[in-house]
Every structure is written in structure tokens, then in C-alpha cells.
Coordinates of C-alpha atoms and ligand atoms in Angstrom, one line a residue:
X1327 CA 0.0 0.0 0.0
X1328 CA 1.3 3.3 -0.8
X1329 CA 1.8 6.1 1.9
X1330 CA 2.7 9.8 1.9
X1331 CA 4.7 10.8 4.2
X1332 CA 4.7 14.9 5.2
X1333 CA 7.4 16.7 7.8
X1334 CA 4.7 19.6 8.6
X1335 CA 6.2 23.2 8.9
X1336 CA 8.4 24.3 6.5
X1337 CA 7.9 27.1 4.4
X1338 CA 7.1 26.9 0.5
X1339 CA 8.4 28.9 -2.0
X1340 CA 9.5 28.6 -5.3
X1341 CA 7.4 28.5 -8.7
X1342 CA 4.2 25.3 -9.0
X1343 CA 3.2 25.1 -12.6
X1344 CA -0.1 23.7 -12.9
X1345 CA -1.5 20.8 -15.2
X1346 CA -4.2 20.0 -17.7
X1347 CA -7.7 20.0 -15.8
X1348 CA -8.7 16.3 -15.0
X1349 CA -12.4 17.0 -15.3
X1350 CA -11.9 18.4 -19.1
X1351 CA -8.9 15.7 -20.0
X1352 CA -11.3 12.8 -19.0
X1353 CA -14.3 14.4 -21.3
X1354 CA -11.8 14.9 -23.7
X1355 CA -10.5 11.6 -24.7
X1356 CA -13.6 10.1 -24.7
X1357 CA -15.0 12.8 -27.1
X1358 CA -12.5 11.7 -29.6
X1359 CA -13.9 7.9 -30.2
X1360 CA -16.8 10.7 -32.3
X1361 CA -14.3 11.6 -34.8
X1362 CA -13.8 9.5 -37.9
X1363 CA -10.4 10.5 -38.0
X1364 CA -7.2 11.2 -35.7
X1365 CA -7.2 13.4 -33.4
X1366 CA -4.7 15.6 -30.7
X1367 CA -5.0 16.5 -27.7
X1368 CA -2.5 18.4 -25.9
X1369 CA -1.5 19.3 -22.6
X1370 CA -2.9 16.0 -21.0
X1371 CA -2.1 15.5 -17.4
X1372 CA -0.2 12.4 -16.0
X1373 CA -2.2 11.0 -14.0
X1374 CA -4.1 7.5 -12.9
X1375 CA -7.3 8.5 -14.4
X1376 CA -6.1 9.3 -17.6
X1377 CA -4.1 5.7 -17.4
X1378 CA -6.9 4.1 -17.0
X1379 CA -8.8 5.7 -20.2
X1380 CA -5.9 4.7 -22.0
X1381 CA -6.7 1.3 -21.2
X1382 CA -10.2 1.7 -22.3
X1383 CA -9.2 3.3 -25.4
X1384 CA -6.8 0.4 -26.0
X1385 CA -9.5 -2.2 -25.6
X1386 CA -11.5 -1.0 -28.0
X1387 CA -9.1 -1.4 -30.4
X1388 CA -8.3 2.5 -31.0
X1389 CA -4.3 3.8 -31.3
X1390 CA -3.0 6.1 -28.7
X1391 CA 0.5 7.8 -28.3
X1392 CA 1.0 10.1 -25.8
X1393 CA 4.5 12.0 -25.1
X1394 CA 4.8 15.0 -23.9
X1395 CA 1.5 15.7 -22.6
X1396 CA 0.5 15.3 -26.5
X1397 CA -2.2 12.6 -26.8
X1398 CA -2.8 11.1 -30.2
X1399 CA -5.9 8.9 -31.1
X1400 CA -6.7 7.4 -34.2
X1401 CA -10.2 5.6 -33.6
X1402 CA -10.7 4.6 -37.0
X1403 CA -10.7 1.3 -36.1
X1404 CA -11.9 0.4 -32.9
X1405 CA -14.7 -2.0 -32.4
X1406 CA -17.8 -1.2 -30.2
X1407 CA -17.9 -4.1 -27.5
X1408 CA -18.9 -3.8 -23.7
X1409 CA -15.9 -2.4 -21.5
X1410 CA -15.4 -4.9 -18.5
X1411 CA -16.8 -3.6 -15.4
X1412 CA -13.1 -4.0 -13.5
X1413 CA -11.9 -1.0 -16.0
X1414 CA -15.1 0.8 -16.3
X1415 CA -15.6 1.4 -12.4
X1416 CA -11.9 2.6 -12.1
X1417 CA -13.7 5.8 -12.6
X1418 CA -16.8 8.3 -13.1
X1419 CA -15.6 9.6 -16.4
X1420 CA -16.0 6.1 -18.0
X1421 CA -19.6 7.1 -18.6
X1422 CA -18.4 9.5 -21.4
X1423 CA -17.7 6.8 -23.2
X1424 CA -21.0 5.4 -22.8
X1425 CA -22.2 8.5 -24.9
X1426 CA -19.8 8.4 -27.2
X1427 CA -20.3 5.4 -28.5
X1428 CA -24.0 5.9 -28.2
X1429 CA -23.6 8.8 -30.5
X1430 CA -20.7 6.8 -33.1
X1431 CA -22.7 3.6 -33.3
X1432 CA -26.4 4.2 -31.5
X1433 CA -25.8 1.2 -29.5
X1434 CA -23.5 0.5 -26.2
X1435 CA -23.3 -2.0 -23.7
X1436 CA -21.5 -0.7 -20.3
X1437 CA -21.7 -1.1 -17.1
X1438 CA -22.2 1.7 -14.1
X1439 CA -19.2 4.3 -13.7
X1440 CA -17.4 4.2 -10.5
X1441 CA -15.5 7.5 -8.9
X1442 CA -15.0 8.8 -5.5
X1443 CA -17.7 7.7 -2.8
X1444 CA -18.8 11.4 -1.9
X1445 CA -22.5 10.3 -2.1
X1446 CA -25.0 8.4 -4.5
X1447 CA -23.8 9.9 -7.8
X1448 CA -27.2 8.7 -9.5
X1449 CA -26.8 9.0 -13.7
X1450 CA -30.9 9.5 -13.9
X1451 CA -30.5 12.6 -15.9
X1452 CA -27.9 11.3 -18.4
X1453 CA -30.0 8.3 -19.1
X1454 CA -33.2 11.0 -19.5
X1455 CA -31.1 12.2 -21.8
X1456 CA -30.6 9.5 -24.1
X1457 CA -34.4 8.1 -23.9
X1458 CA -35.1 12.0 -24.8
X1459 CA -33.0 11.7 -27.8
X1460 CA -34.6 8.7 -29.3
X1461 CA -32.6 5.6 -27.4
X1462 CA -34.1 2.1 -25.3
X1463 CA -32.3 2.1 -22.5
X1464 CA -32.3 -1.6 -20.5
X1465 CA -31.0 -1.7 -16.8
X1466 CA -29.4 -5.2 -16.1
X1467 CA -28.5 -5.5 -12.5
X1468 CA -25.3 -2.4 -12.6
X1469 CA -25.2 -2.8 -16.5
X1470 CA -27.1 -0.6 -19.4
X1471 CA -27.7 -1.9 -22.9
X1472 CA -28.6 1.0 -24.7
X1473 CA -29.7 1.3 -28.2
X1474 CA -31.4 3.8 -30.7
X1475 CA -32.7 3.2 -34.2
X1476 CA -32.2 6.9 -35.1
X1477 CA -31.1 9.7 -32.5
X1478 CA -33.3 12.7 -32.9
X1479 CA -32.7 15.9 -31.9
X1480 CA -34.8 17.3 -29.0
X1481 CA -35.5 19.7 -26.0
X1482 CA -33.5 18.6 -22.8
X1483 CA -34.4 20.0 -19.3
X1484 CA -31.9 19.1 -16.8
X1485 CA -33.1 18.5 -12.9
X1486 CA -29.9 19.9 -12.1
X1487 CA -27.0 21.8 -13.7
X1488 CA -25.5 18.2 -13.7
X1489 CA -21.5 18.3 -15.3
X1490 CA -21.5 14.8 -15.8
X1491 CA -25.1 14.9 -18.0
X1492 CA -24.8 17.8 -19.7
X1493 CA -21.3 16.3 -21.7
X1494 CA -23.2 13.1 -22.0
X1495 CA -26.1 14.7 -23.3
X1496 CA -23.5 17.0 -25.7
X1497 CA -21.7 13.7 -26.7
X1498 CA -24.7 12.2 -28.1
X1499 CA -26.5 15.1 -29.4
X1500 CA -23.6 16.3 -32.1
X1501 CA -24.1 12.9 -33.9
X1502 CA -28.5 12.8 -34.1
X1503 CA -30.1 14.4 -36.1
X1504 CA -31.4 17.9 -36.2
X1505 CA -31.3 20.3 -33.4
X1506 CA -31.3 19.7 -29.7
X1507 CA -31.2 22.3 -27.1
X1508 CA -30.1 21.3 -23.7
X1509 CA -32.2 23.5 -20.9
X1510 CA -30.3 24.2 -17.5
X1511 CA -26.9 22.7 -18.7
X1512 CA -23.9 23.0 -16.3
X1513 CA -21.7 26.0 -17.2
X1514 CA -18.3 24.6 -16.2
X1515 CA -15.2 25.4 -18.0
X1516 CA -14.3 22.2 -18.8
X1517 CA -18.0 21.5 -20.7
X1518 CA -16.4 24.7 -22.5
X1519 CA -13.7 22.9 -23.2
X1520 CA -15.2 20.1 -24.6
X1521 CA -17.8 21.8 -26.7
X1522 CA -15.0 23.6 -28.2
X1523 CA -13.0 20.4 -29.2
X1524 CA -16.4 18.9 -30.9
X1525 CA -16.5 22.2 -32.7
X1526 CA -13.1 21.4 -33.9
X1527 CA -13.9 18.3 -35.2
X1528 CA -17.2 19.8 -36.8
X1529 CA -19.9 19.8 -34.7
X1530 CA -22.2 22.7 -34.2
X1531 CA -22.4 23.4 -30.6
X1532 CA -23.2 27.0 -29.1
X1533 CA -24.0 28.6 -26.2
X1534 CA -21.3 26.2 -24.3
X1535 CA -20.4 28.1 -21.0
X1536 CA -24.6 29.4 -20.4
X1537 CA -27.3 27.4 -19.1
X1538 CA -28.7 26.9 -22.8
X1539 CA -26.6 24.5 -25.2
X1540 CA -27.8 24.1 -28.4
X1541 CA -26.4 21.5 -30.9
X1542 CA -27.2 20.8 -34.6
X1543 CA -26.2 17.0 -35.1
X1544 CA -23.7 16.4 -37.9
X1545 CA -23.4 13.0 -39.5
X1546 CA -19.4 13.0 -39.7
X1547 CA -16.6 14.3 -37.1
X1548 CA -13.5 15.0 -38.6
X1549 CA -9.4 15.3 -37.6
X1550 CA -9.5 17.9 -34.3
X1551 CA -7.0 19.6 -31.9
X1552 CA -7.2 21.0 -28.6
X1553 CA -5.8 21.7 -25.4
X1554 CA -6.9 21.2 -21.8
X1555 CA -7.7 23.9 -20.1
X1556 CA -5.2 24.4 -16.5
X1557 CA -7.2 22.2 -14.1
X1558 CA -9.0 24.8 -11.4
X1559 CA -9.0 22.8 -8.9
X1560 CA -5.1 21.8 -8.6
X1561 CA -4.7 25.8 -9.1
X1562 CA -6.6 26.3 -5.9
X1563 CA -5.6 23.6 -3.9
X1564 CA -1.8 25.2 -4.1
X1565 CA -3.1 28.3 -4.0
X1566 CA -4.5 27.7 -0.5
X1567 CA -1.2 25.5 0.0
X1568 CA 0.6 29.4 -0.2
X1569 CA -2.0 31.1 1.8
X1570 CA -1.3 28.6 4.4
X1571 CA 2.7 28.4 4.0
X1572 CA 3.6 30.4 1.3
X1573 CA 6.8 32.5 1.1
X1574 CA 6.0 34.4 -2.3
X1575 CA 4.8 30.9 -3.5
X1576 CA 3.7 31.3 -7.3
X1577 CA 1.4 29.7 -9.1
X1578 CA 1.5 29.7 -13.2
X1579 CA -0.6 28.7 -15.5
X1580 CA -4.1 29.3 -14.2
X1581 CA -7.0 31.0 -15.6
X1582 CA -7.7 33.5 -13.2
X1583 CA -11.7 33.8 -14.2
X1584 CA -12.0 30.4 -13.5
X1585 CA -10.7 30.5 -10.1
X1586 CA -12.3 33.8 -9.0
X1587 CA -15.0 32.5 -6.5
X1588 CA -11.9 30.9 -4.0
X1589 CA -10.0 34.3 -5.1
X1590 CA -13.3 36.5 -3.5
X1591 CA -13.4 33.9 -0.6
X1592 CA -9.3 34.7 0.0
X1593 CA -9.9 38.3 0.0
X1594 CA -13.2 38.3 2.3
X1595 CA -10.4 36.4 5.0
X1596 CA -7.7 38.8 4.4
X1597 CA -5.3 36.5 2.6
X1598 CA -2.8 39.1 0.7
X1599 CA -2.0 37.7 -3.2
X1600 CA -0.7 39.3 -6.3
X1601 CA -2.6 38.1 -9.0
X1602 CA -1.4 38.6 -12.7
X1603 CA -2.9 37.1 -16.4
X1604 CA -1.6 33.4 -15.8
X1605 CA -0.1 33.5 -12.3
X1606 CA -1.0 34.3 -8.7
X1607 CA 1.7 34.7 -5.7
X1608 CA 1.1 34.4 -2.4
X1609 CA 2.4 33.8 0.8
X1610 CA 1.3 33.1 4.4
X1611 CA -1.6 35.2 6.5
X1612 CA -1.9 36.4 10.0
X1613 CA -4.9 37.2 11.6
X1614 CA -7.3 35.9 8.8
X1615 CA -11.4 36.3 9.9
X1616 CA -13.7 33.8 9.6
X1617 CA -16.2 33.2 6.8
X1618 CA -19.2 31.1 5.2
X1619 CA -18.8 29.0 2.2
X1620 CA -21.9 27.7 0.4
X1621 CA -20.7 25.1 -2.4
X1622 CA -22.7 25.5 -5.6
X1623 CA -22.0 24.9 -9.5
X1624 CA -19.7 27.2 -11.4
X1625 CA -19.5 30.0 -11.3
X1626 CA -20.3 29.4 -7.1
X1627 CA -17.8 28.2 -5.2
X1628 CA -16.8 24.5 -6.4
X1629 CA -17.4 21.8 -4.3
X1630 CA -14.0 20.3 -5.3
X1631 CA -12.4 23.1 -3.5
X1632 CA -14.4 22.7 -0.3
X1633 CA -12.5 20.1 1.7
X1634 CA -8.8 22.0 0.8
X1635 CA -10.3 24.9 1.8
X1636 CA -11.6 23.6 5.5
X1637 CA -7.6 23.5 6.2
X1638 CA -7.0 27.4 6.0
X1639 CA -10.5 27.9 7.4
X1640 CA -9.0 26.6 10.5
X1641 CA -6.4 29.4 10.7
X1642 CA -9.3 31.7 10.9
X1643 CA -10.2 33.3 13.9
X1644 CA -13.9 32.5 15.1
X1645 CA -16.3 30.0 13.4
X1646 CA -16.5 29.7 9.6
X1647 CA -19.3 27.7 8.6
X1648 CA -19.5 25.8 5.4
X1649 CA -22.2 24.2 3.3
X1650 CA -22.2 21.5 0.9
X1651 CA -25.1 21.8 -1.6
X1652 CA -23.7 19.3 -4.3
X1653 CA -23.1 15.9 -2.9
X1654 CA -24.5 14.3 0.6
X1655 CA -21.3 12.8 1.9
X1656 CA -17.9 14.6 1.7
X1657 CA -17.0 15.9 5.2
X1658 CA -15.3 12.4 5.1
X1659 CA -12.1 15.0 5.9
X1660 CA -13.6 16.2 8.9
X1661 CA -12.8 13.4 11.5
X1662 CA -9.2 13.3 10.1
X1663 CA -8.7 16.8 10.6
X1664 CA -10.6 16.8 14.1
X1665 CA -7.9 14.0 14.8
X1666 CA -5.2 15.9 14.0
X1667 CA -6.3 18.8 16.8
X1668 CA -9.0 20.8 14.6
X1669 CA -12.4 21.2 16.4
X1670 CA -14.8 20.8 13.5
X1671 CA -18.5 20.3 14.4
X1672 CA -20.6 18.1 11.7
X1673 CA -24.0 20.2 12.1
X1674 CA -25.6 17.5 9.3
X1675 CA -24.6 16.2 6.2
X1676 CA -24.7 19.2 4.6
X1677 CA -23.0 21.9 6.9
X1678 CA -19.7 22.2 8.9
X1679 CA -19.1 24.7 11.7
X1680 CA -14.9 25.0 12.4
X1681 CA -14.0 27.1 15.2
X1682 CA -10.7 28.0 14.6
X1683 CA -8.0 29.3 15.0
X1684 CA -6.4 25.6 15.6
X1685 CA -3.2 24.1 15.4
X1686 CA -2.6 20.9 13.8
X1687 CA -0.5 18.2 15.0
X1688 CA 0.8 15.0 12.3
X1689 CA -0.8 11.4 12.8
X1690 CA -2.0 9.1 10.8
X1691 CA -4.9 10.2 8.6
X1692 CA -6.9 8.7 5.2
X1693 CA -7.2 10.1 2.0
X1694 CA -11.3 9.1 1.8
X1695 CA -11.4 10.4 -1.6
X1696 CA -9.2 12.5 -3.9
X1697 CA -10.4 16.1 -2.3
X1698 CA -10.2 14.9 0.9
X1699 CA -6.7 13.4 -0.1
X1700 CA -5.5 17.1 -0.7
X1701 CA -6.9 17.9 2.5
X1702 CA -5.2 15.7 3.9
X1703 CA -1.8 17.3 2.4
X1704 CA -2.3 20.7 3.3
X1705 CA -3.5 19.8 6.8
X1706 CA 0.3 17.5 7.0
X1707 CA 2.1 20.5 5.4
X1708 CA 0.9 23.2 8.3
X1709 CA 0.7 20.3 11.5
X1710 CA 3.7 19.9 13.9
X1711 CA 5.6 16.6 13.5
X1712 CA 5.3 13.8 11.3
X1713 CA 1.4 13.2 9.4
X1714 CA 0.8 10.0 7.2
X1715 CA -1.8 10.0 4.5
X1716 CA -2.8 6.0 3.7
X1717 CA -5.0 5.6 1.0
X1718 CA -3.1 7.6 -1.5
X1719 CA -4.1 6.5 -4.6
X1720 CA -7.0 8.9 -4.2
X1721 CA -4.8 11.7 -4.5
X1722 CA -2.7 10.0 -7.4
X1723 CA -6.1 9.9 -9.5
X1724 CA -5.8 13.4 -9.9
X1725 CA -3.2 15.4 -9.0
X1726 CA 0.5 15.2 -11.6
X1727 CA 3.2 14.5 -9.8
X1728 CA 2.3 16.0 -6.2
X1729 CA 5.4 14.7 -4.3
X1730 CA 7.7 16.7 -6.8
X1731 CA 5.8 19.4 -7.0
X1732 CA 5.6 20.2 -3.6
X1733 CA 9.2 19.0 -2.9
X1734 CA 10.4 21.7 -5.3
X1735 CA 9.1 24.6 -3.3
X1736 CA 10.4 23.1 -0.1
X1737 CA 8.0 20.8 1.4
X1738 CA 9.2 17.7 3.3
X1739 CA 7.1 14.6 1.6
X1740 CA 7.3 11.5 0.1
X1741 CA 5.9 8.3 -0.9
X1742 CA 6.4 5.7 1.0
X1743 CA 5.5 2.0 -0.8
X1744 CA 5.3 -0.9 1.2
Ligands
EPU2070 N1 -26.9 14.2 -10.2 C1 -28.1 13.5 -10.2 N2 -28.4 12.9 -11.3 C2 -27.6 12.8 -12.4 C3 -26.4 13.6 -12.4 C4 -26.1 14.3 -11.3 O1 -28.8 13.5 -9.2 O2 -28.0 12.2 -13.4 C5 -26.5 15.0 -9.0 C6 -25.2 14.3 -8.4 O3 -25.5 13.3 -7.5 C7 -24.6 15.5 -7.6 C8 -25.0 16.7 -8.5 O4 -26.1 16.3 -9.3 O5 -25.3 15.7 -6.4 C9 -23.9 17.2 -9.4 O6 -23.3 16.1 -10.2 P1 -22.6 16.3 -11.5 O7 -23.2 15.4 -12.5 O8 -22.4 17.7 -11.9 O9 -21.1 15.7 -11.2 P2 -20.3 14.7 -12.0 O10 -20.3 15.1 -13.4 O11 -20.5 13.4 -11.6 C10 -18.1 16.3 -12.0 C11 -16.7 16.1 -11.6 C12 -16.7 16.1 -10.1 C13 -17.3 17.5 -9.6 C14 -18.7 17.7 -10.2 C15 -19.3 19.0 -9.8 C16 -15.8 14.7 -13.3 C17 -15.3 13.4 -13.8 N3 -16.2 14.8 -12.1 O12 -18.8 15.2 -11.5 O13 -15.3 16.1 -9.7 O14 -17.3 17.4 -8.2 O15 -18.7 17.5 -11.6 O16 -18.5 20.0 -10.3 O17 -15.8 15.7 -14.1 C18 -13.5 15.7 -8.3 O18 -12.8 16.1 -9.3 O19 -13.1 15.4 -7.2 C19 -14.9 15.4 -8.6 C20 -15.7 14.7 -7.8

């Protein structure tokens, strides 16, 4: 089993450059089974997840090559046969392949994604989606066969803003025919992102980035380019990693608009940053105030972000209060950080209280899930002593190279394997 190990106190400074987005890289390779041709992708981040749609990319028979961060795909050949259930659960973004090969072939036969257990995760709008836009959709035990004579454009309203549905619903749509309009889609940058790939290859997708998509199906998708977007949620997780034990840390390559909810947050405490077109630097705060945080879709404040934040909400003086709107289980942090010396108090599943200021202290703590795995690092790089994060491949899902990263601007960690 693989351990980190962190020496808590030391001072980071130094430059962090900052990945590809997971949530837009795992959209985006997926997407590219649509085209009838090859396709690139660049700035791909190395990490597990990525590894593991490889492998279902592989499977199906499709050519990859990937070095430097450049992934190439030529799916001109790959055959459409169920993906085995031990790949397909390795992770939530499996399911976009379960609309793109919907949309290529109008039939697929898969089984239910897996991803971090941060609550039910239901796929009830993605599969409305696909009855809406012509398809038969059988439930056998955890697998789907799903199948559609023709795929006809339509309205779609979404329950909820859902990120997961709304590329599902996009990866179908650009291969039916005529126009569907998708009604209360998530505005995310990385659904951006992957409308603007499709639209590469030659769909006709507006309105990405707004509540209303619109889509005219297309019967071919060609050669395409593009290029993840910097992943958000590694740019904040260091960014809080400097307003906690920053000495002029910097971080490059971000996209400050799609970071600027955490940036108002920082502010509202009194964290001091200098914030340019790609780059934010910052170092440690004194005397930071307490706050309220109320997780909602973009542009609110991301729930991703919620559990790395909870470590610098404990250098805040009074009680900060912070509420999960999106999923019904991820304060999975909380009894790791209480352990460590925080005093946290679970109101419900929904709402934290955290009195702070508090000082940590290193133990022995699990990464529950990848967010609460980089909660778990920034609580080991502010405690006293020695912390040890088990679980770690959590973190490793999702985060490029986090050891070196961190070591390079000074922090004490490493990865232990036994
Ligand atoms: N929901 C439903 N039915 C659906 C779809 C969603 O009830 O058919 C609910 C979910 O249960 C959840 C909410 O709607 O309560 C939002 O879910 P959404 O579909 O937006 O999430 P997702 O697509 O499964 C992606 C990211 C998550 C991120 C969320 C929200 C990927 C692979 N995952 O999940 O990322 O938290 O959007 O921004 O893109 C992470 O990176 O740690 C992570 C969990």
C-alpha cells in the first residue's frame, strides 16, 4: 500500500506550474472515439485516471500515443464491445464513453461508472437524456444496454445543472439528427472545453459556458486539436497550499476567471496575493477572519475546493461555517482533521461549523477520496511533526506529480510504498 509521508512546517516557495484539468482531460479523450479521423489532444495531465482511459481506449481497439502531454488517437478502427466492469468502475468519467459510443454507433453496452464515494452519484439525468434523444435504455443489474434506431434531436431540461449529464447529453447530441437544445446545462469550463474540441472536429455546438446549449447533429466528425484547459481545482488547492505556508509561492498557469470565487473567498479572510494574467503569488496570512462558504455549480464556489479549503478555514479566527449543496457525503475530511487537533463540528450532512484558530498536530490520517486526499496534504504541510496520508491513490487519481511538486518549493514529503 502506498503512503505519503509529510514533515509539517516548512515554508514553500518557489514556482508550482499547474496541469491540464482532469475533469476536461477525461471528457476529452472520450469525445474523440466521435471523430472518424485522428485526433490531438494536448497538454494531457499524468495522472491514474487518464491511465486508465488509455486502457479503455486500448481495448477497443483504438491507437493512442502520448509524449509530452500530447495525446494522439486514431479511432478509426476500434470495435464497439462492452468495456469490462473491472476498467469501467476505475472511474466516473467512463460514462463518457457510454455517450460516445451511443452517438458513433447508436448502440453501447457498459456497465455503471465508479469514482469517489462522496455520495450516490445517480446517472438519472444522463440516461433522460438519451431516452429523450430517441434511445431504449435496459438496466441489467449495474449494466445498461442501450440502443437507438435513429437519434433525434430534442429539448432537454436538466433537474440539475448536472456536469456529468450535460457532456453526455452533448456527446450524443452532435451525432443525431437535427437540433437539440439542452435546458439548464452545467456552465463549467471544462464543458467549454469540450464543446469547443467537438466544434473542432465539426460539430455545431453554441451557447457552451450558459445554461442553454444548443447543438445541430452532424453526421461525420473529422481530424481535431485542442488543449486542456489548466485544471482549477489543482490551481486552488496550491493556491491555499501558499495562503497557508507560502513565502512568495507562485502559481503559473491558471486562468484567473476560473478561479475567481476561491480568489473573492481569500480576500473576504484577508489573505494578501498578487494576482497577474496566468499567475497568482502568495504567501502566508496572520490574523485571517472567519467566513461562510456555500458550495454550488460554477461560477459558485466549487465543491471540489471545499475540503482543501476547511484546512486554511481553520487558521481563521472564530467559526467559519460551510455548506455542501452538491453531494451528501464529503466531510469524510472532517474526522481526520478533528484527529489531528481541529475542532470541527458536523451540524448535518450538509453543513460544517470550524471554530478555529487551531493548530494541527501530524498522525496518521486517510485520503477518503481525492479532495479529501488534498486535505489531507495541506493539513500534514501546516501540522507539527510527522502526518501520514494512507489511502493515496485517491490523491494520485488526480493530482500530476504531487510529491515533486511540492518538494520543489520546499516541502518535506514523500511516498512511501510498502
Ligand atoms: N446528479 C443527479 N443525477 C444525475 C447527475 C447528477 O442526481 O444524473 C447529482 C449528483 O448526484 C450531484 C450533482 O447532481 O449531487 C452534481 O453532479 P454532476 O453530474 O455535476 O457531477 P459529475 O459530473 O458526476 C463532475 C466532476 C466532479 C465534480 C462535479 C461538480 C468529473 C469526472 N467529475 O462530477 O469532480 O465534483 O462535476 O463540479 O468531471 C473531483 O474532481 O473530485 C470530482 C468529484
Amino acid at each position: 500500500m502506498k503512503k505519503i509521508v509529510i514533515e509539517g512546517g516548512y515554508e514553500l516557495s518557489g514556482t508550482i506550474e499547474i496541469s491540464g484539468a482532469k475533469n476536461s482531460a477525461v471528457a476529452l479523450v472520450p469525445a474523440a472515439l466521435l471523430s472518424d479521423d485522428i485526433v490531438t489532444i494536448d497538454n494531457i495531465p499524468n495522472i491514474s485516471d487518464i491511465d486508465a482511459l488509455n486502457e479503455i481506449l486500448e481495448y477497443l481497439g483504438a491507437k493512442v500515443s502520448l509524449h509530452d502531454k500530447i495525446m494522439v488517437i486514431d479511432s478509426k478502427n476500434i470495435t464497439n464491445k462492452e468495456i469490462p466492469e473491472s476498467i469501467s468502475s476505475k472511474l466516473r468519467a467512463s460514462y463518457y464513453f457510454m455517450s460516445a459510443l451511443l452517438g458513433k454507433y447508436k448502440h453501447v453496452e457498459m456497465y455503471f461508472p465508479g469514482g469517489c464515494s462522496i455520495g450516490a452519484r445517480p446517472i438519472d439525468q444522463t440516461l433522460k437524456a438519451f431516452k429523450a434523444l430517441g434511445a431504449t435504455v435496459i438496466e441489467d443489474d449495474k449494466k445498461f444496454i442501450i440502443t437507438a434506431e435513429t437519434l433525434q434531436g430534442t429539448m432537454i431540461y436538466l433537474d440539475m445543472p448536472s456536469v456529468g449529464a450535460t457532456i453526455n447529453t452533448m456527446l450524443v447530441a452532435v451525432k443525431a439528427i437535427g437540433e437539440t437544445i439542452i435546458r439548464n446545462a452545467a456552465k463549467e469550463p471544462e464543458i467549454v472545453n469540450v464543446a469547443t474540441f467537438l466544434n473542432n472536429m465539426g460539430a455545431k455546438i453554441s451557447g457552451a459556458g450558459t445554461s442553454e446549449i444548443r447543438i445541430i447533429g452532424v453526421s461525420k466528425l473529422n481530424k481535431g486539436f485542442t488543449e486542456v484547459i489548466p485544471d482549477r481545482i489543482e490551481a486552488g488547492t496550491y493556491i491555499i497550499a501558499g495562503a497557508l505556508m507560502g513565502n512568495n509561492l507562485k502559481i503559473e498557469n491558471i486562468i484567473p476567471e476560473h478561479i475567481e470565487t476561491l480568489l473573492f473567498k481569500l480576500n473576504e479572510i484577508g489573505c494578501k496575493y498578487l494576482l497577474t494574467d496566468n499567475s497568482i503569488t502568495i504567501s502566508k496570512s496572520d490574523k485571517l477572519r472567519s467566513t461562510r462558504i456555500k458550495t454550488l455549480g460554477y461560477p459558485g464556489f466549487p465543491t471540489d475546493l471545499q475540503q482543501p479549503l476547511t484546512v486554511l478555514l481553520l487558521r481563521c479566527n472564530g467559526i467559519s461555517t460551510l455548506e455542501e449543496t452538491i453531494y451528501e457525503n464529503r466531510f469524510k475530511n472532517v474526522e481526520y482533521l478533528n484527529k489531528m487537533g481541529a475542532n470541527i463540528n458536523i451540524v448535518n450532512n450538509q453543513k460544517i461549523k470550524i471554530n478555529g484558530p487551531s493548530n494541527l498536530i501530524g498522525t496518521t490520517v486517510v485520503a477518503t477520496d481525492l479532495r479529501a486526499g488534498a486535505c489531507m496534504v495541506l493539513a500534514g504541510l501546516v501540522a507539527s511533526g510527522k502526518t501520514i496520508i494512507t489511502d493515496v491513490d485517491h490523491i494520485l487519481r488526480g493530482y500530476e506529480n504531487i510529491i515533486l511538486k511540492l518538494t520543489n518549493v520546499g516541502a518535506k514529503i514523500y511516498l512511501e510504498e510498502e
